[in-house]
Backbone as a chain_set.jsonl record, in Angstrom:
{"seq": "MSPAHVLEPACKKLKHMLMEGVWPPGEKLEALRLADELGISMTPVRDCLNRLVGERLVDMKPGEGYRVPHISEKALRDMLAVNGALLELALVDRSEHLSDAQFKSENSTYADRVGSFFDFIASLSGNIIIIETVRSLNERMHAVRMKDPLVFPDALQEIEELEQLSTEQKAGLRNKLHLYHQRRREKASALIDLTQ", "coords": {"N": [[0.838, -1.184, 0.021], [0.451, 2.225, -0.734], [2.123, 5.163, 0.642], [0.216, 7.429, 2.622], [0.652, 10.179, 2.271], [1.296, 10.321, -0.403], [-0.642, 8.835, -1.731], [-3.235, 9.989, -1.125], [-3.343, 12.67, -2.234], [-2.988, 11.939, -4.954], [-5.224, 10.296, -5.428], [-7.26, 12.156, -4.958], [-6.79, 13.987, -7.023], [-7.106, 12.326, -9.358], [-9.749, 11.558, -8.995], [-11.071, 14.015, -9.216], [-10.417, 14.644, -11.852], [-11.759, 12.573, -13.223], [-14.468, 13.2, -12.44], [-14.728, 15.62, -13.681], [-14.796, 14.944, -16.281], [-12.481, 14.57, -17.88], [-11.586, 12.451, -19.408], [-13.213, 10.567, -21.883], [-16.183, 8.455, -21.569], [-15.407, 5.0, -21.398], [-12.76, 5.25, -22.067], [-9.496, 4.02, -21.78], [-7.69, 3.681, -18.849], [-4.466, 3.886, -18.23], [-2.151, 2.912, -15.962], [0.665, 3.545, -16.047], [0.809, 5.76, -17.813], [-0.81, 7.577, -16.416], [0.656, 7.773, -14.052], [2.984, 9.07, -15.053], [1.756, 11.535, -15.784], [0.924, 12.507, -13.325], [3.283, 12.619, -12.001], [4.255, 10.721, -10.209], [4.935, 7.398, -8.822], [3.929, 4.169, -10.246], [2.71, 2.505, -8.448], [1.139, 3.956, -6.341], [-0.73, 5.012, -8.124], [-2.024, 2.754, -9.135], [-3.085, 1.733, -6.729], [-4.865, 3.826, -6.14], [-6.539, 3.732, -8.378], [-7.726, 1.286, -7.899], [-9.122, 1.882, -5.492], [-10.925, 3.807, -6.549], [-12.348, 2.138, -8.245], [-13.803, 0.762, -6.315], [-15.394, 2.838, -5.487], [-16.931, 3.132, -7.654], [-16.296, 4.881, -9.645], [-14.534, 4.214, -11.48], [-14.161, 1.573, -13.865], [-13.182, -1.82, -13.843], [-11.872, -4.566, -15.548], [-10.649, -7.865, -15.45], [-7.818, -8.525, -17.37], [-8.45, -6.516, -19.193], [-8.05, -4.16, -17.965], [-8.252, -0.86, -16.419], [-10.946, 1.373, -16.892], [-12.774, 4.343, -17.893], [-15.97, 4.562, -16.695], [-19.046, 3.789, -18.501], [-22.107, 5.44, -18.414], [-25.25, 4.262, -18.471], [-28.437, 5.063, -20.045], [-30.557, 3.975, -18.565], [-29.26, 3.489, -16.103], [-28.605, 6.108, -15.307], [-31.198, 7.16, -15.01], [-32.032, 5.48, -12.87], [-30.163, 6.208, -10.864], [-30.927, 8.948, -10.495], [-33.487, 8.547, -9.545], [-33.065, 7.268, -7.134], [-31.458, 9.195, -5.794], [-33.254, 11.307, -5.651], [-35.243, 10.241, -3.986], [-33.815, 9.742, -1.639], [-33.125, 12.375, -0.888], [-35.581, 13.491, -0.455], [-36.398, 11.897, 1.7], [-34.43, 12.698, 3.528], [-35.308, 15.269, 4.053], [-37.771, 14.755, 5.314], [-36.972, 13.31, 7.533], [-35.54, 15.16, 9.04], [-32.891, 15.964, 11.241], [-33.223, 16.948, 14.622], [-31.293, 18.8, 15.723], [-30.28, 19.868, 13.466], [-32.217, 21.21, 12.06], [-32.432, 23.921, 11.802], [-30.375, 24.663, 10.09], [-28.645, 26.406, 7.436], [-28.193, 26.705, 3.935], [-25.294, 27.723, 2.211], [-24.117, 28.883, -0.755], [-21.037, 28.228, -2.14], [-19.784, 27.561, -4.411], [-18.637, 27.86, -7.727], [-19.165, 26.591, -10.201], [-21.91, 25.175, -11.98], [-22.389, 22.313, -11.724], [-20.874, 21.71, -9.421], [-22.161, 23.291, -7.605], [-24.744, 22.124, -7.498], [-24.115, 19.594, -6.504], [-23.081, 20.298, -3.939], [-25.297, 21.437, -2.758], [-27.081, 19.248, -2.669], [-25.629, 17.617, -1.012], [-25.809, 19.081, 1.355], [-28.621, 18.993, 1.859], [-28.927, 16.235, 2.229], [-27.336, 16.006, 4.541], [-29.009, 17.155, 6.503], [-30.571, 15.138, 7.495], [-29.015, 13.75, 9.311], [-28.368, 11.181, 9.013], [-25.95, 8.838, 8.418], [-25.774, 6.984, 6.311], [-27.563, 7.908, 4.347], [-26.28, 10.364, 3.801], [-23.645, 9.481, 2.888], [-24.407, 7.943, 0.635], [-25.724, 9.785, -1.008], [-23.555, 11.583, -1.504], [-21.865, 9.88, -2.942], [-23.461, 9.423, -5.161], [-23.536, 11.996, -6.175], [-20.856, 12.347, -6.937], [-20.74, 10.371, -8.947], [-22.539, 11.216, -10.833], [-21.624, 13.727, -11.626], [-20.174, 14.436, -14.027], [-22.239, 14.217, -15.86], [-24.033, 16.102, -14.862], [-22.671, 18.39, -15.499], [-23.468, 18.806, -18.04], [-26.106, 19.536, -17.868], [-27.014, 22.37, -18.171], [-26.987, 22.566, -20.935], [-29.142, 21.096, -21.746], [-31.183, 21.934, -20.182], [-32.025, 25.06, -20.237], [-32.789, 26.702, -18.138], [-31.432, 25.804, -15.871], [-29.524, 26.9, -13.987], [-31.194, 28.856, -12.801], [-33.066, 27.179, -11.694], [-31.578, 25.718, -9.733], [-30.959, 27.834, -8.055], [-33.571, 28.601, -7.133], [-34.147, 26.299, -5.693], [-32.156, 26.483, -3.672], [-32.987, 28.853, -2.53], [-35.565, 28.186, -1.543], [-34.761, 26.342, 0.391], [-33.404, 27.976, 2.227], [-35.399, 29.619, 3.134], [-36.893, 27.737, 4.298], [-39.258, 26.682, 3.274], [-42.224, 24.786, 2.529], [-42.462, 23.892, -0.12], [-40.104, 22.894, -1.073], [-39.657, 20.088, -1.185], [-41.412, 19.291, -3.28], [-40.338, 20.733, -5.403], [-37.776, 19.584, -5.502], [-38.476, 17.051, -6.248], [-39.563, 17.614, -8.809], [-37.231, 18.553, -10.136], [-35.631, 16.212, -10.269], [-37.348, 14.507, -11.726], [-37.548, 15.89, -14.218], [-34.944, 15.508, -15.223], [-34.811, 12.744, -15.413], [-36.634, 12.322, -17.391], [-35.278, 13.48, -19.504], [-32.993, 11.939, -19.733], [-31.806, 10.513, -21.882], [-30.917, 12.522, -23.684], [-29.07, 13.804, -21.997], [-27.181, 11.772, -21.55], [-26.281, 11.333, -24.203], [-24.806, 13.688, -24.6], [-22.605, 13.267, -23.018], [-21.077, 11.339, -24.183]], "CA": [[0.018, -0.01, 0.032], [1.209, 3.446, -0.902], [1.97, 6.018, 1.801], [-0.929, 8.319, 2.571], [1.021, 11.529, 1.747], [1.306, 10.245, -1.859], [-1.91, 8.279, -2.267], [-4.383, 10.811, -0.946], [-3.349, 13.729, -3.297], [-3.167, 11.287, -6.212], [-6.654, 9.969, -5.542], [-8.092, 13.391, -5.066], [-6.589, 14.508, -8.41], [-7.708, 11.444, -10.335], [-11.205, 11.632, -8.834], [-11.47, 15.312, -9.803], [-10.336, 14.519, -13.353], [-12.865, 11.713, -13.661], [-15.695, 13.851, -12.344], [-14.784, 16.698, -14.633], [-14.945, 14.335, -17.66], [-11.302, 14.752, -18.666], [-11.508, 11.347, -20.321], [-14.605, 10.16, -22.291], [-16.544, 7.089, -21.129], [-14.803, 3.926, -22.187], [-11.285, 5.489, -22.236], [-8.59, 3.167, -20.963], [-6.861, 4.421, -17.857], [-3.265, 3.222, -18.095], [-1.397, 3.33, -14.777], [1.927, 4.119, -16.373], [0.589, 7.087, -18.366], [-1.317, 8.451, -15.314], [1.827, 8.048, -13.203], [3.776, 10.149, -15.654], [1.021, 12.81, -15.788], [0.835, 12.987, -11.988], [4.604, 12.715, -11.5], [4.42, 9.775, -9.122], [5.173, 6.035, -9.366], [2.719, 3.456, -10.688], [2.04, 1.793, -7.273], [0.061, 4.743, -5.871], [-1.772, 5.113, -9.136], [-2.816, 1.465, -9.091], [-3.859, 1.774, -5.461], [-5.902, 4.808, -6.268], [-7.543, 3.206, -9.336], [-8.496, 0.255, -7.176], [-10.012, 2.584, -4.574], [-11.948, 4.371, -7.388], [-13.221, 1.022, -8.664], [-14.731, 0.577, -5.192], [-16.318, 3.995, -5.469], [-17.649, 3.014, -8.902], [-15.883, 5.934, -10.574], [-13.663, 3.521, -12.474], [-14.447, 0.139, -14.147], [-12.005, -2.727, -14.064], [-12.106, -5.938, -16.007], [-9.402, -8.578, -15.544], [-7.342, -8.671, -18.701], [-8.736, -5.346, -19.942], [-7.569, -2.996, -17.171], [-9.105, 0.207, -15.874], [-11.596, 2.29, -17.863], [-13.807, 5.318, -17.442], [-17.277, 3.853, -16.83], [-20.155, 4.312, -19.236], [-23.426, 5.467, -17.666], [-26.334, 4.022, -19.418], [-29.619, 5.863, -19.792], [-31.253, 3.388, -17.397], [-28.432, 3.736, -14.873], [-28.821, 7.509, -14.96], [-32.572, 7.275, -14.469], [-31.992, 4.848, -11.551], [-29.413, 7.082, -9.91], [-31.73, 10.057, -10.241], [-34.607, 8.169, -8.712], [-32.544, 6.995, -5.716], [-31.037, 10.426, -5.248], [-34.459, 12.094, -5.293], [-35.947, 9.592, -2.9], [-32.98, 9.94, -0.452], [-33.208, 13.758, -0.527], [-36.961, 13.673, 0.111], [-36.293, 11.257, 3.01], [-33.676, 13.56, 4.376], [-36.206, 16.388, 4.482], [-38.797, 14.24, 6.213], [-36.296, 12.911, 8.743], [-34.55, 16.165, 9.558], [-32.441, 15.856, 12.642], [-33.615, 18.105, 15.404], [-30.239, 19.784, 15.893], [-29.9, 20.435, 12.116], [-33.386, 21.822, 11.418], [-32.191, 25.437, 11.5], [-29.188, 24.872, 9.255], [-28.934, 27.109, 6.219], [-27.252, 26.485, 2.897], [-24.565, 28.848, 1.699], [-23.38, 28.434, -1.878], [-19.64, 28.728, -2.303], [-19.211, 26.931, -5.57], [-18.821, 28.684, -8.916], [-19.739, 25.871, -11.322], [-23.268, 24.616, -11.78], [-22.427, 20.979, -11.212], [-20.38, 21.717, -8.076], [-23.2, 23.884, -6.768], [-25.788, 21.136, -7.31], [-23.536, 18.6, -5.547], [-22.981, 20.874, -2.601], [-26.618, 21.628, -2.264], [-27.663, 17.947, -2.395], [-24.878, 17.163, 0.214], [-26.426, 19.871, 2.432], [-29.94, 18.393, 2.114], [-28.652, 14.933, 2.868], [-26.84, 16.236, 5.991], [-30.092, 17.541, 7.346], [-31.168, 13.963, 8.124], [-28.16, 13.259, 10.325], [-28.221, 9.777, 8.741], [-24.69, 8.737, 7.677], [-26.02, 6.199, 5.085], [-28.102, 8.859, 3.351], [-25.184, 11.334, 3.445], [-22.647, 8.853, 2.057], [-24.98, 7.558, -0.646], [-25.953, 11.011, -1.806], [-22.274, 12.014, -1.87], [-21.418, 8.947, -3.94], [-24.244, 9.636, -6.383], [-23.072, 13.307, -6.669], [-19.629, 12.08, -7.666], [-20.924, 9.576, -10.197], [-23.352, 12.035, -11.782], [-21.059, 15.067, -11.768], [-19.898, 14.729, -15.37], [-23.541, 14.396, -16.46], [-24.558, 17.366, -14.378], [-21.95, 19.433, -16.233], [-24.24, 18.996, -19.371], [-27.459, 19.985, -17.556], [-27.383, 23.624, -18.756], [-27.152, 22.422, -22.387], [-30.43, 20.483, -21.99], [-32.095, 22.772, -19.38], [-31.508, 26.448, -20.247], [-33.078, 27.303, -16.835], [-30.782, 24.935, -14.823], [-29.043, 27.75, -12.909], [-32.294, 29.433, -12.088], [-33.677, 26.085, -10.979], [-30.877, 25.427, -8.471], [-31.132, 29.033, -7.23], [-34.818, 28.512, -6.577], [-34.063, 25.266, -4.654], [-31.388, 27.006, -2.569], [-33.869, 29.903, -1.785], [-36.552, 27.483, -0.751], [-34.189, 25.708, 1.607], [-33.046, 29.055, 3.12], [-36.662, 30.118, 3.7], [-37.49, 26.594, 4.865], [-40.652, 26.569, 2.714], [-42.637, 23.388, 2.299], [-42.388, 23.578, -1.538], [-38.766, 22.373, -1.426], [-39.78, 18.646, -1.546], [-42.047, 19.23, -4.597], [-39.353, 21.248, -6.311], [-36.759, 18.569, -5.626], [-39.051, 15.973, -7.088], [-39.604, 18.073, -10.175], [-35.808, 18.584, -10.607], [-35.185, 14.836, -10.644], [-38.257, 14.051, -12.786], [-37.225, 16.472, -15.472], [-33.777, 14.85, -15.706], [-35.165, 11.329, -15.727], [-37.312, 12.421, -18.737], [-34.256, 13.848, -20.533], [-31.782, 11.142, -19.516], [-31.187, 10.163, -23.187], [-30.197, 13.675, -24.145], [-27.893, 14.049, -21.129], [-26.169, 10.708, -21.836], [-25.736, 11.582, -25.557], [-23.866, 14.747, -24.532], [-21.42, 12.835, -22.31], [-20.409, 10.274, -24.922]], "C": [[0.919, 1.239, -0.014], [1.108, 4.308, 0.323], [0.924, 7.086, 1.604], [-0.563, 9.703, 1.974], [1.17, 11.512, 0.199], [-0.021, 9.825, -2.4], [-3.061, 9.232, -2.203], [-4.454, 11.933, -1.994], [-3.586, 13.114, -4.667], [-4.662, 10.881, -6.419], [-7.577, 11.121, -5.727], [-7.957, 13.981, -6.51], [-7.266, 13.641, -9.428], [-9.232, 11.491, -10.216], [-11.721, 12.929, -9.469], [-11.464, 15.233, -11.324], [-11.409, 13.66, -13.879], [-14.201, 12.512, -13.58], [-15.799, 15.001, -13.327], [-14.838, 16.235, -16.107], [-13.683, 14.585, -18.496], [-11.145, 13.647, -19.7], [-12.949, 10.927, -20.599], [-14.872, 8.741, -21.715], [-15.966, 6.036, -22.039], [-13.266, 4.018, -22.34], [-10.571, 4.626, -21.258], [-7.729, 4.042, -20.015], [-5.603, 3.61, -17.564], [-2.495, 3.798, -16.894], [-0.124, 4.086, -15.081], [1.774, 5.588, -16.923], [0.084, 8.06, -17.213], [-0.214, 8.744, -14.381], [2.721, 9.162, -13.745], [3.082, 11.488, -15.575], [1.071, 13.378, -14.343], [2.256, 13.137, -11.347], [4.882, 11.893, -10.283], [4.654, 8.332, -9.704], [3.83, 5.336, -9.589], [2.008, 2.854, -9.466], [0.922, 2.694, -6.703], [-1.112, 4.942, -6.839], [-2.645, 3.924, -9.196], [-3.682, 1.413, -7.792], [-5.04, 2.701, -5.591], [-6.996, 4.322, -7.264], [-8.376, 2.114, -8.674], [-9.496, 0.854, -6.204], [-11.197, 3.163, -5.41], [-12.91, 3.352, -8.002], [-14.285, 0.804, -7.532], [-15.728, 1.639, -5.03], [-17.209, 4.045, -6.715], [-17.502, 4.189, -9.859], [-15.01, 5.429, -11.659], [-14.128, 2.09, -12.643], [-13.129, -0.552, -14.296], [-12.445, -4.097, -14.412], [-10.776, -6.621, -16.078], [-9.016, -8.764, -17.071], [-7.55, -7.462, -19.607], [-8.207, -4.076, -19.228], [-8.651, -2.058, -16.747], [-9.658, 1.019, -17.018], [-12.538, 3.235, -17.184], [-15.13, 4.657, -17.703], [-18.247, 4.57, -17.83], [-21.359, 4.362, -18.371], [-24.476, 5.274, -18.648], [-27.484, 4.898, -19.133], [-30.417, 5.341, -18.623], [-30.567, 3.612, -16.068], [-28.562, 5.146, -14.422], [-30.17, 7.698, -14.345], [-32.636, 6.678, -13.055], [-31.299, 5.645, -10.499], [-30.23, 8.286, -9.581], [-32.915, 9.703, -9.371], [-34.174, 7.924, -7.305], [-32.137, 8.309, -5.042], [-32.193, 11.271, -4.78], [-35.111, 11.54, -4.062], [-35.118, 9.802, -1.612], [-33.107, 11.379, 0.06], [-34.587, 14.041, 0.117], [-36.99, 13.048, 1.576], [-35.527, 12.093, 3.999], [-34.51, 14.764, 4.888], [-37.256, 15.957, 5.436], [-38.178, 13.949, 7.56], [-35.31, 13.894, 9.197], [-34.181, 15.931, 10.966], [-32.802, 17.093, 13.378], [-32.581, 19.201, 15.502], [-29.789, 20.396, 14.549], [-31.037, 21.138, 11.462], [-33.26, 23.25, 11.071], [-31.029, 25.724, 10.6], [-29.59, 25.577, 8.0], [-27.8, 26.835, 5.217], [-26.622, 27.768, 2.413], [-23.779, 28.375, 0.49], [-22.046, 29.065, -2.023], [-18.987, 28.246, -3.532], [-19.592, 27.814, -6.835], [-19.452, 27.899, -10.095], [-21.017, 25.302, -11.012], [-23.216, 23.267, -11.163], [-21.853, 20.865, -9.741], [-21.436, 22.285, -7.086], [-24.374, 22.897, -6.511], [-25.326, 20.076, -6.296], [-23.48, 19.083, -4.157], [-24.361, 21.03, -1.949], [-27.293, 20.292, -1.845], [-26.923, 17.35, -1.136], [-25.536, 17.824, 1.422], [-27.753, 19.273, 2.821], [-29.778, 17.08, 2.742], [-28.226, 15.072, 4.32], [-27.897, 16.6, 6.928], [-30.703, 16.378, 8.053], [-30.276, 13.484, 9.278], [-27.937, 11.745, 10.15], [-26.983, 9.561, 7.857], [-24.88, 7.937, 6.396], [-26.587, 7.12, 3.994], [-26.987, 9.821, 2.873], [-24.163, 10.649, 2.5], [-23.189, 8.478, 0.699], [-25.189, 8.728, -1.538], [-24.606, 11.574, -2.347], [-21.729, 11.17, -2.981], [-22.186, 9.194, -5.258], [-23.846, 10.989, -7.026], [-21.818, 13.083, -7.53], [-19.876, 11.382, -8.978], [-21.721, 10.334, -11.244], [-22.77, 13.38, -12.156], [-20.806, 15.389, -13.292], [-21.2, 14.93, -16.204], [-24.136, 15.739, -16.109], [-23.901, 18.549, -15.109], [-22.738, 19.774, -17.565], [-25.651, 19.527, -19.148], [-27.854, 21.295, -18.221], [-27.585, 23.575, -20.245], [-28.544, 21.867, -22.677], [-31.499, 21.31, -21.292], [-31.545, 24.183, -19.339], [-31.745, 27.157, -18.889], [-32.462, 26.611, -15.667], [-30.261, 25.818, -13.709], [-30.173, 28.4, -12.117], [-32.987, 28.415, -11.232], [-32.974, 25.84, -9.656], [-30.908, 26.694, -7.541], [-32.431, 29.038, -6.492], [-34.805, 27.417, -5.454], [-33.31, 25.775, -3.415], [-32.243, 28.052, -1.809], [-34.9, 29.252, -0.974], [-36.015, 26.809, 0.469], [-33.792, 26.8, 2.655], [-34.334, 29.54, 3.892], [-37.392, 29.013, 4.447], [-38.974, 26.479, 4.538], [-40.978, 25.108, 2.384], [-42.511, 22.977, 0.785], [-41.093, 22.936, -1.984], [-38.874, 20.898, -1.857], [-40.409, 18.523, -2.937], [-41.063, 19.68, -5.66], [-38.215, 20.303, -6.562], [-37.211, 17.425, -6.499], [-39.132, 16.365, -8.55], [-38.224, 18.135, -10.855], [-35.452, 17.186, -11.093], [-36.107, 14.255, -11.747], [-37.869, 14.605, -14.153], [-35.925, 15.846, -16.02], [-33.965, 13.419, -16.093], [-35.778, 11.28, -17.163], [-36.331, 12.734, -19.834], [-32.928, 13.07, -20.425], [-31.042, 10.807, -20.817], [-30.353, 11.31, -23.678], [-28.999, 13.944, -23.341], [-26.81, 12.986, -21.422], [-25.471, 10.93, -23.221], [-24.607, 12.7, -25.421], [-22.583, 14.341, -23.803], [-20.613, 11.832, -23.053], [-19.273, 10.827, -25.681]], "O": [[1.992, 1.281, 0.589], [0.099, 4.225, 1.023], [0.771, 7.598, 0.495], [-1.366, 10.313, 1.267], [1.169, 12.57, -0.429], [-0.497, 10.366, -3.398], [-3.832, 9.296, -3.16], [-5.511, 12.139, -2.59], [-4.309, 13.694, -5.477], [-5.242, 11.121, -7.478], [-8.524, 11.093, -6.512], [-8.947, 14.413, -7.102], [-7.952, 14.165, -10.305], [-9.93, 11.465, -11.229], [-12.719, 12.909, -10.19], [-12.389, 15.698, -11.99], [-11.961, 13.978, -14.932], [-14.975, 12.504, -14.537], [-16.904, 15.318, -13.765], [-14.914, 17.045, -17.03], [-13.79, 14.793, -19.704], [-10.612, 13.898, -20.78], [-13.795, 10.922, -19.705], [-13.957, 7.969, -21.428], [-16.017, 6.141, -23.264], [-12.586, 3.05, -22.679], [-10.95, 4.497, -20.093], [-7.131, 5.033, -20.435], [-5.652, 2.716, -16.719], [-2.229, 4.998, -16.822], [0.157, 5.123, -14.479], [2.512, 6.494, -16.536], [0.534, 9.201, -17.109], [-0.111, 9.88, -13.92], [3.151, 10.059, -13.019], [3.738, 12.499, -15.323], [1.24, 14.584, -14.16], [2.386, 13.72, -10.271], [5.651, 12.3, -9.412], [4.574, 8.117, -10.913], [2.77, 5.82, -9.193], [0.784, 2.719, -9.487], [-0.201, 2.203, -6.588], [-2.278, 5.026, -6.453], [-3.866, 4.037, -9.296], [-4.866, 1.077, -7.831], [-6.14, 2.348, -5.165], [-8.193, 4.481, -7.021], [-9.588, 2.039, -8.873], [-10.622, 0.366, -6.108], [-12.351, 3.016, -5.006], [-14.084, 3.631, -8.245], [-15.481, 0.683, -7.794], [-16.811, 1.405, -4.495], [-18.111, 4.876, -6.822], [-18.347, 4.478, -10.706], [-14.761, 6.116, -12.65], [-14.463, 1.441, -11.653], [-12.133, -0.01, -14.777], [-13.249, -4.726, -13.724], [-9.841, -6.086, -16.674], [-9.857, -9.123, -17.895], [-6.923, -7.364, -20.662], [-7.959, -3.054, -19.868], [-9.829, -2.414, -16.718], [-8.96, 1.322, -17.985], [-13.032, 2.993, -16.083], [-15.394, 4.23, -18.826], [-18.235, 5.795, -17.956], [-21.627, 3.407, -17.642], [-24.599, 6.052, -19.594], [-27.538, 5.466, -18.042], [-30.9, 6.107, -17.789], [-31.203, 3.887, -15.051], [-28.626, 5.381, -13.215], [-30.3, 8.317, -13.289], [-33.216, 7.279, -12.15], [-31.777, 5.757, -9.37], [-30.24, 8.66, -8.408], [-33.31, 10.506, -8.526], [-34.854, 8.336, -6.365], [-32.431, 8.522, -3.866], [-32.166, 11.868, -3.704], [-35.498, 12.297, -3.172], [-35.719, 10.027, -0.561], [-33.188, 11.606, 1.267], [-34.688, 14.754, 1.115], [-37.541, 13.633, 2.509], [-35.907, 12.198, 5.165], [-34.382, 15.181, 6.039], [-37.622, 16.732, 6.32], [-38.744, 14.278, 8.602], [-34.272, 13.493, 9.724], [-35.045, 15.721, 11.818], [-32.704, 18.192, 12.832], [-32.905, 20.383, 15.385], [-28.999, 21.341, 14.53], [-30.854, 21.647, 10.356], [-33.908, 23.744, 10.148], [-30.707, 26.886, 10.351], [-30.71, 25.41, 7.517], [-26.628, 26.747, 5.584], [-27.301, 28.777, 2.223], [-22.869, 27.559, 0.637], [-21.917, 30.289, -2.031], [-17.792, 28.459, -3.735], [-20.677, 28.384, -6.942], [-20.188, 28.479, -10.894], [-21.256, 24.945, -9.858], [-23.906, 23.028, -10.171], [-22.305, 20.033, -8.955], [-21.574, 21.842, -5.946], [-24.92, 22.865, -5.408], [-26.051, 19.72, -5.367], [-23.811, 18.331, -3.24], [-24.543, 20.785, -0.756], [-27.973, 20.218, -0.821], [-27.541, 16.668, -0.318], [-25.79, 17.151, 2.422], [-28.001, 19.06, 4.007], [-30.447, 16.803, 3.738], [-28.695, 14.352, 5.201], [-27.719, 16.375, 8.125], [-31.306, 16.558, 9.111], [-30.801, 12.833, 10.181], [-27.381, 11.098, 11.038], [-26.939, 10.017, 6.715], [-24.165, 8.212, 5.433], [-26.126, 7.095, 2.853], [-26.808, 10.037, 1.675], [-23.857, 11.185, 1.434], [-22.505, 8.671, -0.306], [-24.862, 8.672, -2.723], [-24.53, 11.989, -3.504], [-21.155, 11.724, -3.918], [-21.594, 9.169, -6.337], [-23.822, 11.117, -8.25], [-21.724, 13.548, -8.666], [-19.3, 11.745, -10.004], [-21.561, 10.086, -12.439], [-23.376, 14.11, -12.94], [-21.176, 16.461, -13.771], [-21.222, 15.731, -17.139], [-24.681, 16.432, -16.968], [-24.532, 19.587, -15.303], [-22.649, 20.882, -18.094], [-26.326, 19.923, -20.098], [-28.938, 21.36, -18.799], [-28.273, 24.433, -20.798], [-29.089, 22.132, -23.748], [-32.628, 21.376, -21.778], [-30.693, 24.49, -18.506], [-31.015, 28.081, -18.529], [-32.922, 26.804, -14.541], [-30.531, 25.516, -12.546], [-30.106, 28.481, -10.89], [-33.458, 28.744, -10.143], [-33.606, 25.759, -8.603], [-30.883, 26.54, -6.32], [-32.456, 29.432, -5.326], [-35.397, 27.618, -4.394], [-33.73, 25.553, -2.279], [-32.207, 28.107, -0.58], [-35.144, 29.657, 0.162], [-36.707, 26.702, 1.481], [-33.851, 26.534, 3.856], [-34.315, 29.812, 5.092], [-38.376, 29.27, 5.142], [-39.811, 26.218, 5.402], [-40.106, 24.322, 2.012], [-42.461, 21.781, 0.494], [-40.975, 22.484, -3.123], [-38.222, 20.507, -2.825], [-39.951, 17.689, -3.718], [-40.97, 19.058, -6.718], [-37.723, 20.203, -7.686], [-36.481, 16.908, -7.344], [-38.815, 15.567, -9.433], [-38.095, 17.797, -12.031], [-35.012, 17.019, -12.231], [-35.611, 13.554, -12.628], [-37.861, 13.869, -15.14], [-35.834, 15.672, -17.235], [-33.324, 12.936, -17.026], [-35.507, 10.397, -17.977], [-36.516, 12.31, -20.975], [-31.897, 13.488, -20.952], [-29.812, 10.812, -20.857], [-29.197, 11.116, -24.055], [-27.96, 14.289, -23.903], [-25.632, 13.326, -21.524], [-24.264, 10.74, -23.368], [-23.579, 12.607, -26.09], [-21.563, 15.012, -23.956], [-19.525, 11.482, -22.596], [-18.576, 10.086, -26.375]]}, "num_chains": 1, "name": "protein.A"}
């Protein structure tokens, strides 16, 4: 196992590159090439790739190596359905000590902003399983979310409305979250086409 001072930055960098869509779905991720790009040895790169396989951000098939995963239209719809259900559950099961928490947007990109907001909503439950699952789904859908504004011209306005509803603690937040996820399930095909 690689030392943490080498492994952690390498994993963070590779994860960021995968989430930002640096490589297209299906692209082979060669440890030697990545090691050269990152300026480290192959061992931490392999360790990191194995970790990212566990996080489902990288696919690995024996004999074929590591690849950037393809997200199918059905898989995207399924992820959106689970994400929406968990966020609604988080709002229903708000932890007493977190019920007054307020979201503050600190992200500049749309996809980062959506991910941060959904992390915030999940955190309201105080349920570690909901929090971890929503965070994992955020990471896996990040590259697709980067394409949202191309399919939904009102995407930025939509996330601003969601943020405002959460700040004002209005009841319409659950309905608006449901609509957000429903719209994307309906346009899953167009979103997937843009990421290929």
